[in-house]
Short mmCIF file of N, CA, C and O in Angstrom, two decimals:
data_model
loop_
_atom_site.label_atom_id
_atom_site.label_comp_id
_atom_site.label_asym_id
_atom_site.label_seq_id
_atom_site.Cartn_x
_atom_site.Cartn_y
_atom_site.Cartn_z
N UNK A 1 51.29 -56.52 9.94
CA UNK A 1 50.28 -56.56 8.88
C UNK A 1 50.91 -57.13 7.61
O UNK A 1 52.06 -56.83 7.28
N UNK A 2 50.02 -58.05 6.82
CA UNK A 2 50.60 -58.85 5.53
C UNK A 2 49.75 -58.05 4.55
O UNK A 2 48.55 -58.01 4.80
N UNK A 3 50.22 -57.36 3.41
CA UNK A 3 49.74 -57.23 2.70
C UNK A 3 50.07 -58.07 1.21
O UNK A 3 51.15 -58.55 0.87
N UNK A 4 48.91 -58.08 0.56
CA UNK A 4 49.15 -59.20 -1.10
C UNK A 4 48.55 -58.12 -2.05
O UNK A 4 47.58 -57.39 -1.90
N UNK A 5 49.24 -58.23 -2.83
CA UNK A 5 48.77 -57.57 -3.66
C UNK A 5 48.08 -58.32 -5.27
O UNK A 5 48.78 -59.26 -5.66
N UNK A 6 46.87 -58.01 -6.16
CA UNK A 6 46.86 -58.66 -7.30
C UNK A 6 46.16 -57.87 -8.03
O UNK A 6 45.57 -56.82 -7.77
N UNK A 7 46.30 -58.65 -9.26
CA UNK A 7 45.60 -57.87 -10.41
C UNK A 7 46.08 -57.03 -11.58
O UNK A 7 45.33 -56.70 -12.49
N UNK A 8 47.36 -56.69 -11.51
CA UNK A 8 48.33 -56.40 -12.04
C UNK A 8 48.34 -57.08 -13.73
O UNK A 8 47.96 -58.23 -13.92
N UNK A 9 48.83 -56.18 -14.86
CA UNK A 9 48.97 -56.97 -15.91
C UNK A 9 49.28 -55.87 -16.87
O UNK A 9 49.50 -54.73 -16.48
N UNK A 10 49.31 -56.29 -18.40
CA UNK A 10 49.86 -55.96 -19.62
C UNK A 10 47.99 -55.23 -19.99
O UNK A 10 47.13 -55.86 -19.39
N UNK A 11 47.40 -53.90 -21.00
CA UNK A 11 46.45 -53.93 -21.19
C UNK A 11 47.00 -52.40 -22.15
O UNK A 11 47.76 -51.50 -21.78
N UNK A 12 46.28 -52.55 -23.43
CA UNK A 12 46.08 -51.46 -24.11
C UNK A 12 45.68 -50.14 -23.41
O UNK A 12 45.01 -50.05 -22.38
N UNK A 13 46.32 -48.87 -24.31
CA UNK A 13 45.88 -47.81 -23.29
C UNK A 13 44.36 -47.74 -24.13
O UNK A 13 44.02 -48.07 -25.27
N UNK A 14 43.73 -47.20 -23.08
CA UNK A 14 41.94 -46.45 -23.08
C UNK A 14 41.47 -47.79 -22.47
O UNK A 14 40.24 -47.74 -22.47
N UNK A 15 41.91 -49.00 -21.94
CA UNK A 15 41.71 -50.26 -21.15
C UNK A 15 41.28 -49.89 -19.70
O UNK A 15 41.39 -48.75 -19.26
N UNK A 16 40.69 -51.13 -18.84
CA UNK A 16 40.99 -51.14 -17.40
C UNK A 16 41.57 -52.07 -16.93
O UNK A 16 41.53 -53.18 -17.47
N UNK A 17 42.27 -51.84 -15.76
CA UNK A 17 42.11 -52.92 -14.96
C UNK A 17 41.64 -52.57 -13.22
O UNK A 17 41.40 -51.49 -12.69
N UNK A 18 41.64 -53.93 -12.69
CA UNK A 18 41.09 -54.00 -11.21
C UNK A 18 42.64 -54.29 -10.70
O UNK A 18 43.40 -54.98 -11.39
N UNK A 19 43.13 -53.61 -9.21
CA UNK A 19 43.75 -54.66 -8.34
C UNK A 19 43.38 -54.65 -7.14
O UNK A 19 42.62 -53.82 -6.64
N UNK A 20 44.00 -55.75 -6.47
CA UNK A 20 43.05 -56.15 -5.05
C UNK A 20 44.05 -55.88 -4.21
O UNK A 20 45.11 -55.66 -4.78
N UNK A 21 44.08 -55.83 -2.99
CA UNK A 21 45.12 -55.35 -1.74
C UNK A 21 44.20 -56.45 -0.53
O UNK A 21 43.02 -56.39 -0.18
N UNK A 22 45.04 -57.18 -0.22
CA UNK A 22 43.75 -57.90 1.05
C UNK A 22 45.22 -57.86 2.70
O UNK A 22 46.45 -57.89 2.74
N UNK A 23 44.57 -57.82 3.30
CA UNK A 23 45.65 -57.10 4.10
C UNK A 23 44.68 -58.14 5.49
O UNK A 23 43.50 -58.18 5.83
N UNK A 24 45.93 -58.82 5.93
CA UNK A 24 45.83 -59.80 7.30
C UNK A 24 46.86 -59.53 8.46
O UNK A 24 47.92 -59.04 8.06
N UNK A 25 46.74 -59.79 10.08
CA UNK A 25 47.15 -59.62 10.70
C UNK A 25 46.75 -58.17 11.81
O UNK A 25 47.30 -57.68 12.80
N UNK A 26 45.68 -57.91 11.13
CA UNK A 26 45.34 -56.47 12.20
C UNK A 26 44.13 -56.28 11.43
O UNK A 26 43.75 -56.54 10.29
N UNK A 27 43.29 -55.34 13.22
CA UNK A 27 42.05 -54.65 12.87
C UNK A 27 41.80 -53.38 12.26
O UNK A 27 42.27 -52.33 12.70
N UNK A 28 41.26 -53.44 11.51
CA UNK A 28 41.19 -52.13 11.08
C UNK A 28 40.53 -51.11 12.13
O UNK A 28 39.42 -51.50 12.49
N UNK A 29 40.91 -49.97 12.68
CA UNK A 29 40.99 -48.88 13.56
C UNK A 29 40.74 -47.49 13.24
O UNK A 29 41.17 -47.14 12.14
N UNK A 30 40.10 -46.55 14.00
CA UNK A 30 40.45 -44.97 13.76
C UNK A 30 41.15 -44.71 13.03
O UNK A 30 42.14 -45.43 13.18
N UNK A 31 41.33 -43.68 11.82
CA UNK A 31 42.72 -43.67 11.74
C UNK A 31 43.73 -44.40 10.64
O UNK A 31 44.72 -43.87 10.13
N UNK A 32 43.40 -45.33 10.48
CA UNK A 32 44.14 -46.25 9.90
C UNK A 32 43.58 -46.34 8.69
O UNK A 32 42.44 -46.69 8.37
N UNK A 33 44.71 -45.93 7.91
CA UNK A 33 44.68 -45.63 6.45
C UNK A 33 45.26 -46.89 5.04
O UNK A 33 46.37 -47.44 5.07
N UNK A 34 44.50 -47.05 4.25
CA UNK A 34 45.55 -47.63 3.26
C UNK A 34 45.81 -47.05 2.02
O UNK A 34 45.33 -45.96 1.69
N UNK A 35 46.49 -47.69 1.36
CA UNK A 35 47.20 -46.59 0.06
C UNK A 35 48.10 -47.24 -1.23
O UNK A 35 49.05 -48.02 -1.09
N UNK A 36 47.65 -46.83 -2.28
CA UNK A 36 48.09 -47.18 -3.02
C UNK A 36 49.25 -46.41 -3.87
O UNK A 36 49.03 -45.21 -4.04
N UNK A 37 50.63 -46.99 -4.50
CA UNK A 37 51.42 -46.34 -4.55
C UNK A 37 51.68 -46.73 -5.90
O UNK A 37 51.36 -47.86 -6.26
N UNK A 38 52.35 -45.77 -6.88
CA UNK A 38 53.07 -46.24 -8.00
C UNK A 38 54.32 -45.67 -8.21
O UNK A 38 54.55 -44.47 -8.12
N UNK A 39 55.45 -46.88 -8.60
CA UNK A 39 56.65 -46.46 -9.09
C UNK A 39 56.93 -46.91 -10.65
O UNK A 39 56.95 -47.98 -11.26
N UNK A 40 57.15 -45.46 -10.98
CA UNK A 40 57.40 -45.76 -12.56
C UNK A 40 58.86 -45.75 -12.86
O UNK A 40 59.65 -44.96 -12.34
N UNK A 41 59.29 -46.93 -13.99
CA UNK A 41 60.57 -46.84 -14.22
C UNK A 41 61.40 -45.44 -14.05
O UNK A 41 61.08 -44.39 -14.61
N UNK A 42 62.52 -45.63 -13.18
CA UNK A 42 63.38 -43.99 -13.54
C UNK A 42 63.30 -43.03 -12.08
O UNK A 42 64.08 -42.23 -11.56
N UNK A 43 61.85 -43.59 -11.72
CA UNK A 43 61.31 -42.72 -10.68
C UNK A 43 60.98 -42.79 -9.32
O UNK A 43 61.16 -43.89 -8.81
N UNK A 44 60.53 -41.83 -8.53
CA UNK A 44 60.04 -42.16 -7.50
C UNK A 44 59.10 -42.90 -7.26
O UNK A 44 58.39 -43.17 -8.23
N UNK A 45 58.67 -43.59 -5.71
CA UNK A 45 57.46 -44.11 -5.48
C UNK A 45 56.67 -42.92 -4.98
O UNK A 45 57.14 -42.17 -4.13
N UNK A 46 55.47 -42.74 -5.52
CA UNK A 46 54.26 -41.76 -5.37
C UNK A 46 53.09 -42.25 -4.75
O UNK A 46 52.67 -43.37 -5.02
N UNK A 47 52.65 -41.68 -4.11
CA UNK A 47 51.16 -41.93 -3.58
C UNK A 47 50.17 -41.38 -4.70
O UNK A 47 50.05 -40.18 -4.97
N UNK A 48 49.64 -42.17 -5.17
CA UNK A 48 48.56 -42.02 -6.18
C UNK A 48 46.96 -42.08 -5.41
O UNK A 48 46.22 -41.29 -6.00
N UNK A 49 46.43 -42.61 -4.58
CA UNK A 49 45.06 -43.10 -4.01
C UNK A 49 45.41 -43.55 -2.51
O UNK A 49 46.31 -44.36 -2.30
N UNK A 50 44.53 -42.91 -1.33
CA UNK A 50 44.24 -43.33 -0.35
C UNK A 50 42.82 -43.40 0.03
O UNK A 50 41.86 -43.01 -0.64
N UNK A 51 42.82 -44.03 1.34
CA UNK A 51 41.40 -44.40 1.65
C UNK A 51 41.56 -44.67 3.57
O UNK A 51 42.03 -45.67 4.10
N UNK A 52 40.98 -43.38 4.31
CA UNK A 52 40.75 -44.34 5.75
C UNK A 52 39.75 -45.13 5.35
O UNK A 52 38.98 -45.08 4.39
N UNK A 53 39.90 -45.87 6.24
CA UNK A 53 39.63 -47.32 6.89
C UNK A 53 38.46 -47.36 8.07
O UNK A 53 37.84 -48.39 8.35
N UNK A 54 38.21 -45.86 8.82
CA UNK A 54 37.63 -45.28 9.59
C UNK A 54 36.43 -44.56 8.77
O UNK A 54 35.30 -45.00 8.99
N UNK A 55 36.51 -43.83 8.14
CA UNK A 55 35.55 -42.73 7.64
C UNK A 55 35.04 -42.65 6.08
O UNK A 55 34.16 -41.97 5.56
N UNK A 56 36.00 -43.67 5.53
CA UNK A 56 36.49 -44.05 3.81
C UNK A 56 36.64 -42.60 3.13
O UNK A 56 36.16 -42.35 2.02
N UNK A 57 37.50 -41.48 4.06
CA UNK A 57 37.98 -40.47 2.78
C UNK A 57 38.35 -41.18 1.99
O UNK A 57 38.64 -42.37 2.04
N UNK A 58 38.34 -40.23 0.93
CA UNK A 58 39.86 -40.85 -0.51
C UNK A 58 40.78 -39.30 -0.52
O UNK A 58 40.36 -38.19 -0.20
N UNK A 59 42.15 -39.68 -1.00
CA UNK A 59 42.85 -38.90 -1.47
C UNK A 59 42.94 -39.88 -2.90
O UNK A 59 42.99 -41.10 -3.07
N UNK A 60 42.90 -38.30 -4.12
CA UNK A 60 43.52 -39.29 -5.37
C UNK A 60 44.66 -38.01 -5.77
O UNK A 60 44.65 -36.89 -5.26
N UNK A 61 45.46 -38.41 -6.63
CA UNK A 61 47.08 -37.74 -7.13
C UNK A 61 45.98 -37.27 -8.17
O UNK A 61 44.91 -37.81 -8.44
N UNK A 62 46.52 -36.22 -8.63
CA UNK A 62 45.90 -35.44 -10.11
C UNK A 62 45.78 -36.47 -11.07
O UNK A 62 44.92 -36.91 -11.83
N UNK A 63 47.06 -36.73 -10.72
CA UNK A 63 47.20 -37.59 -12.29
C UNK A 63 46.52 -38.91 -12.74
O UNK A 63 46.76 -39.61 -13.72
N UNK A 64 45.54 -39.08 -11.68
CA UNK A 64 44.87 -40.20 -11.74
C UNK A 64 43.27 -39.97 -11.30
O UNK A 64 42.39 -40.74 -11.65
N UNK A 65 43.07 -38.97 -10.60
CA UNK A 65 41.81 -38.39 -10.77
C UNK A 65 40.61 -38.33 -11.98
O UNK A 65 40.62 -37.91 -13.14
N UNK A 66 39.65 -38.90 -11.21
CA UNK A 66 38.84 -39.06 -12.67
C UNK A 66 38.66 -40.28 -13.46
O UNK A 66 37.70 -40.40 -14.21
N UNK A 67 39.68 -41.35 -13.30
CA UNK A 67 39.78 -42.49 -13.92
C UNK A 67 40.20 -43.41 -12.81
O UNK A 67 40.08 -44.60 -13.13
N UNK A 68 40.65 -43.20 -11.60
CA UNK A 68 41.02 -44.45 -10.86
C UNK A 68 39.98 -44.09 -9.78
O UNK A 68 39.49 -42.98 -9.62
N UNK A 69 39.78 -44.97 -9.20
CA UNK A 69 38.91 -45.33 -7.80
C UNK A 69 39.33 -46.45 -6.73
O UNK A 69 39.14 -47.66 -6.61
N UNK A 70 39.70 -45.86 -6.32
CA UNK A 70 39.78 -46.73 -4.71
C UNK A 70 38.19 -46.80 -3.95
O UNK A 70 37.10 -46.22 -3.85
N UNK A 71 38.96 -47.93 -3.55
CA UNK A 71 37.32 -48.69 -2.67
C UNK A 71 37.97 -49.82 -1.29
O UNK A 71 39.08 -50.34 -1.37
N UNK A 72 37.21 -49.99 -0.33
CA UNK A 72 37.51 -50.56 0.84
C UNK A 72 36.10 -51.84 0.83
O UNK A 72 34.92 -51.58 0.59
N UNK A 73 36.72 -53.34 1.21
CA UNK A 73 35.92 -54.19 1.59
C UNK A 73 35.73 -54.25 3.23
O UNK A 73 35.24 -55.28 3.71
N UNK A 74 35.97 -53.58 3.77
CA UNK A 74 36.06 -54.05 5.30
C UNK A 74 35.71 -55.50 5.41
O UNK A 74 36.69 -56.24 5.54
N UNK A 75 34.72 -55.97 5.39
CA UNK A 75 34.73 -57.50 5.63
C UNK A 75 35.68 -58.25 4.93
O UNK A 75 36.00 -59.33 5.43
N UNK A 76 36.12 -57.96 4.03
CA UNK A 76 37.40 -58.88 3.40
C UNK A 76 38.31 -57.84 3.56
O UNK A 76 38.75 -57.37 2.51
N UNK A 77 38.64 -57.44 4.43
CA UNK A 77 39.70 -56.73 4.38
C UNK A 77 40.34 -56.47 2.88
O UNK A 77 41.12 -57.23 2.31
N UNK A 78 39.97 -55.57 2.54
CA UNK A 78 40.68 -55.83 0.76
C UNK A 78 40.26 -54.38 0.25
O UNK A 78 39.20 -53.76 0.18
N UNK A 79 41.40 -54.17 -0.04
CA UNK A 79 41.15 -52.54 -1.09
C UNK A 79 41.48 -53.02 -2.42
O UNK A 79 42.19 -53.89 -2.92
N UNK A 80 40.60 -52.01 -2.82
CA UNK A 80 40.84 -52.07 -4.20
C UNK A 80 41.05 -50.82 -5.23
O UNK A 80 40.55 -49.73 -4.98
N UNK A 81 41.96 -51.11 -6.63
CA UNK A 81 41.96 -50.00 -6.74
C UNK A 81 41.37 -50.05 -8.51
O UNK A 81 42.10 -50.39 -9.44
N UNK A 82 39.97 -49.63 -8.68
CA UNK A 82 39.71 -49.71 -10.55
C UNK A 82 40.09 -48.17 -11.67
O UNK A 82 39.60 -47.04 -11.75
N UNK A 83 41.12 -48.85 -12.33
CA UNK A 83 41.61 -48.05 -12.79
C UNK A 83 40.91 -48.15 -14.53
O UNK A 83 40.84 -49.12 -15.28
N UNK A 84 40.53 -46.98 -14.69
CA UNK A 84 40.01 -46.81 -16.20
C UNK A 84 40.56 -46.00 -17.49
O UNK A 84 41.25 -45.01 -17.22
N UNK A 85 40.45 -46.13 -18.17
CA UNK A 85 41.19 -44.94 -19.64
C UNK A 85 42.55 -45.14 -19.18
O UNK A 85 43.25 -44.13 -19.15
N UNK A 86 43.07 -46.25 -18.82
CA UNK A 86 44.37 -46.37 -18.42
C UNK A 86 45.50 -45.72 -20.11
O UNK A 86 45.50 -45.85 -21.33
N UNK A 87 46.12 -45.17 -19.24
CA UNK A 87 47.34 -44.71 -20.31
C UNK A 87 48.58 -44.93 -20.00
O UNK A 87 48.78 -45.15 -18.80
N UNK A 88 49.83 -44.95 -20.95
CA UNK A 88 50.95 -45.57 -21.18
C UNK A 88 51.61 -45.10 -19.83
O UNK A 88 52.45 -45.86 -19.35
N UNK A 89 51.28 -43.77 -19.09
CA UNK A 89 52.12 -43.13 -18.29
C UNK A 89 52.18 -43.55 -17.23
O UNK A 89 52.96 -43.22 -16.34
N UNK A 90 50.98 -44.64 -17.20
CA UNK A 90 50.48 -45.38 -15.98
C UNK A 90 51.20 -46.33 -16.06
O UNK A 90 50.44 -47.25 -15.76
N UNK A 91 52.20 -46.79 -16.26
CA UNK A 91 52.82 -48.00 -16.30
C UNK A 91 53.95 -47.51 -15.22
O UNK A 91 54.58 -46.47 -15.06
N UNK A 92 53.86 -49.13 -14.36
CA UNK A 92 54.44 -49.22 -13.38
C UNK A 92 54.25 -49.82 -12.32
O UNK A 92 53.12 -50.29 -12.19
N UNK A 93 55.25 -50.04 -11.16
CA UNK A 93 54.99 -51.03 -10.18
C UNK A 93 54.29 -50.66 -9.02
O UNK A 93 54.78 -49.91 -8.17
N UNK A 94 52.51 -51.45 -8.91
CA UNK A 94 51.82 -50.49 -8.33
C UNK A 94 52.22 -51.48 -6.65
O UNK A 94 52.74 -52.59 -6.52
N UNK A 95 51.76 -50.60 -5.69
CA UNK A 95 52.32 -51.29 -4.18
C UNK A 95 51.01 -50.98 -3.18
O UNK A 95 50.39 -49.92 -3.29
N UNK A 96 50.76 -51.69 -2.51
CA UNK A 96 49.81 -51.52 -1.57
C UNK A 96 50.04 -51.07 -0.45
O UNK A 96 50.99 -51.77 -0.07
N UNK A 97 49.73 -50.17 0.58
CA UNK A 97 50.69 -49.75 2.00
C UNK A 97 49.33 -49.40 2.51
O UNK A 97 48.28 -49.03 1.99
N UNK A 98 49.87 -49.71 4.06
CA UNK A 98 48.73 -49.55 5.68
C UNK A 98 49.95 -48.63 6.55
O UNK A 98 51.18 -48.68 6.65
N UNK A 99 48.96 -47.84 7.06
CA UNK A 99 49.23 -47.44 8.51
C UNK A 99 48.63 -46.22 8.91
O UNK A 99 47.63 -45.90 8.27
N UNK A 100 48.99 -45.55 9.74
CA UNK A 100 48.63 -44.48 10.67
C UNK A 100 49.30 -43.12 9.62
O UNK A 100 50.00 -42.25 10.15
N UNK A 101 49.04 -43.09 8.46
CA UNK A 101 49.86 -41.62 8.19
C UNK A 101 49.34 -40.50 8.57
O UNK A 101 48.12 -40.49 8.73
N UNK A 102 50.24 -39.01 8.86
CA UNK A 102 50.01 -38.11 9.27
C UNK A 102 49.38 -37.13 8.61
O UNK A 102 49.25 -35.99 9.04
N UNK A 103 48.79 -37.71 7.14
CA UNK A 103 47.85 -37.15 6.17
C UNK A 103 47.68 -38.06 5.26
O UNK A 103 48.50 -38.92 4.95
N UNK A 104 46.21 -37.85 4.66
CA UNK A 104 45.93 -39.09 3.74
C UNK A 104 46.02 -38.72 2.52
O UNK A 104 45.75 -39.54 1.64
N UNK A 105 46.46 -37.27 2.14
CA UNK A 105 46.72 -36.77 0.98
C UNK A 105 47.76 -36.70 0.68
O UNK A 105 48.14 -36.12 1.69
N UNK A 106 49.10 -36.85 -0.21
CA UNK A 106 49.84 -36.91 -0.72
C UNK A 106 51.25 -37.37 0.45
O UNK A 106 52.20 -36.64 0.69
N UNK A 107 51.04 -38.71 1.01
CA UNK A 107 51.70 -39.14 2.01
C UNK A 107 52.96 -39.56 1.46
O UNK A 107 52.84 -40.00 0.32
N UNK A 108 54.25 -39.56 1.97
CA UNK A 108 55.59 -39.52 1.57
C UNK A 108 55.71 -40.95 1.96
O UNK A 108 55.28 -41.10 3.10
N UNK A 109 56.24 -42.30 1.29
CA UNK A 109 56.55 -43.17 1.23
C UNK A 109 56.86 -43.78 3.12
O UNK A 109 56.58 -44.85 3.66
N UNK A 110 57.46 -42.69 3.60
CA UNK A 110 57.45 -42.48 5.12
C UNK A 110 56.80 -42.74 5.69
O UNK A 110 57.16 -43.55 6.55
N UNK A 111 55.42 -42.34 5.70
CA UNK A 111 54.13 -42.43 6.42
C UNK A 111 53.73 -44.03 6.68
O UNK A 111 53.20 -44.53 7.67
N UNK A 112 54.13 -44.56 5.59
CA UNK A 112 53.42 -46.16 5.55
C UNK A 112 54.50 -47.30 5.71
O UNK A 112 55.43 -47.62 4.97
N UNK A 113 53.89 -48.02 7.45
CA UNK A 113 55.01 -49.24 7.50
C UNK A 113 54.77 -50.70 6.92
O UNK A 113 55.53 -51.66 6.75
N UNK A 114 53.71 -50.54 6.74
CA UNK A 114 53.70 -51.96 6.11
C UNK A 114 53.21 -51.71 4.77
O UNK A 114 52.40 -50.83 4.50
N UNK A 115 54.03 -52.94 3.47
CA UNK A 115 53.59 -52.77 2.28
C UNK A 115 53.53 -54.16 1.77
O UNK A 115 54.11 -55.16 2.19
N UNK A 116 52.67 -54.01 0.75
CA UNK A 116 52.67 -55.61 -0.32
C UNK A 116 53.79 -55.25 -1.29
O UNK A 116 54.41 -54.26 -1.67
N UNK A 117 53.70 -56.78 -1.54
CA UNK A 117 55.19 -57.06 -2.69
C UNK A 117 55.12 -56.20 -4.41
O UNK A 117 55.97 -56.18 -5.30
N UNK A 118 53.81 -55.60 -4.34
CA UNK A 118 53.96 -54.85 -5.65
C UNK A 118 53.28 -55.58 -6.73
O UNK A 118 53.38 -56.80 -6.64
N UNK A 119 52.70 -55.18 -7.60
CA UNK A 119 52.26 -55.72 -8.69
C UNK A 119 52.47 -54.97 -10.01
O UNK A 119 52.19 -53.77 -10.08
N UNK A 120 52.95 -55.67 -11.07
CA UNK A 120 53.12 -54.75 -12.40
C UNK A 120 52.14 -54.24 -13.13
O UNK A 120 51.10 -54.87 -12.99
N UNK A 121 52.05 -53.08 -14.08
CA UNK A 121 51.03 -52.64 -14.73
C UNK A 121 51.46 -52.38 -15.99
O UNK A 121 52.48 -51.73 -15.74
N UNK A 122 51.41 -52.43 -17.03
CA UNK A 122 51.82 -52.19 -17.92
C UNK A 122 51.21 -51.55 -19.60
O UNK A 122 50.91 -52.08 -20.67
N UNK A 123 51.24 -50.40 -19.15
CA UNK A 123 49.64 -50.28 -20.72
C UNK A 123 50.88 -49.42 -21.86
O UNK A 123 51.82 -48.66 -21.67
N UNK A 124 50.28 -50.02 -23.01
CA UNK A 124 51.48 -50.26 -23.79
C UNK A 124 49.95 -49.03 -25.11
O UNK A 124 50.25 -48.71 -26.26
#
């Protein structure tokens, strides 16, 4: 699976932005989850937002609850993730990831084998 990631950028906090995840090379299946991740300078990579692909749960991280939304195109294969009232804390390198994890709620970097190259965020 190829994932791309976009949408990424520089934006005042109380701003939004959109990013896109379009993901080629496989069907989407039972099961099969995607996910969005952020690593902030200093820190770990976190699972912030998931979404099967099967049923469209979401998992969202606290800390983003309320202001971010994940969403699934199935026909364009493409997740997305709209993030709103963005704040400074949100800055960081957001990553796109697929696979089969063994929970769609707070999945350990583990869970997911395929990822996109990352996109920056930056709210200043």
């Amino acid at each position: 699976v190829q994932l791309v990631e976009s949408g990424g950028g520089s934006v005042q906090a109380g701003g939004s932005l959109r990013l896109s995840c379009t993901a080629s090379g496989y069907t989407f299946s039972s099961g099969y989850c995607m996910a969005w991740f952020r690593q902030a300078p200093g820190k770990e990579r976190e699972e912030i937002a998931a979404i099967s692909t099967g049923n469209a749960n979401t998992y969202y991280a606290d800390s983003v609850k309320g202001r971010f939304t994940i969403s699934l195109d199935k026909a364009k294969k493409t997740m997305y993730l709209q993030m709103n009232s963005l704040k400074p804390e949100d800055t960081g390198m957001y990553y796109c990831a697929a696979d089969f994890p063994w929970s769609l709620a707070g999945a350990p970097t583990t869970s997911y084998g395929s990822w996109g190259q990352g996109t920056q965020v930056t709210v200043s």
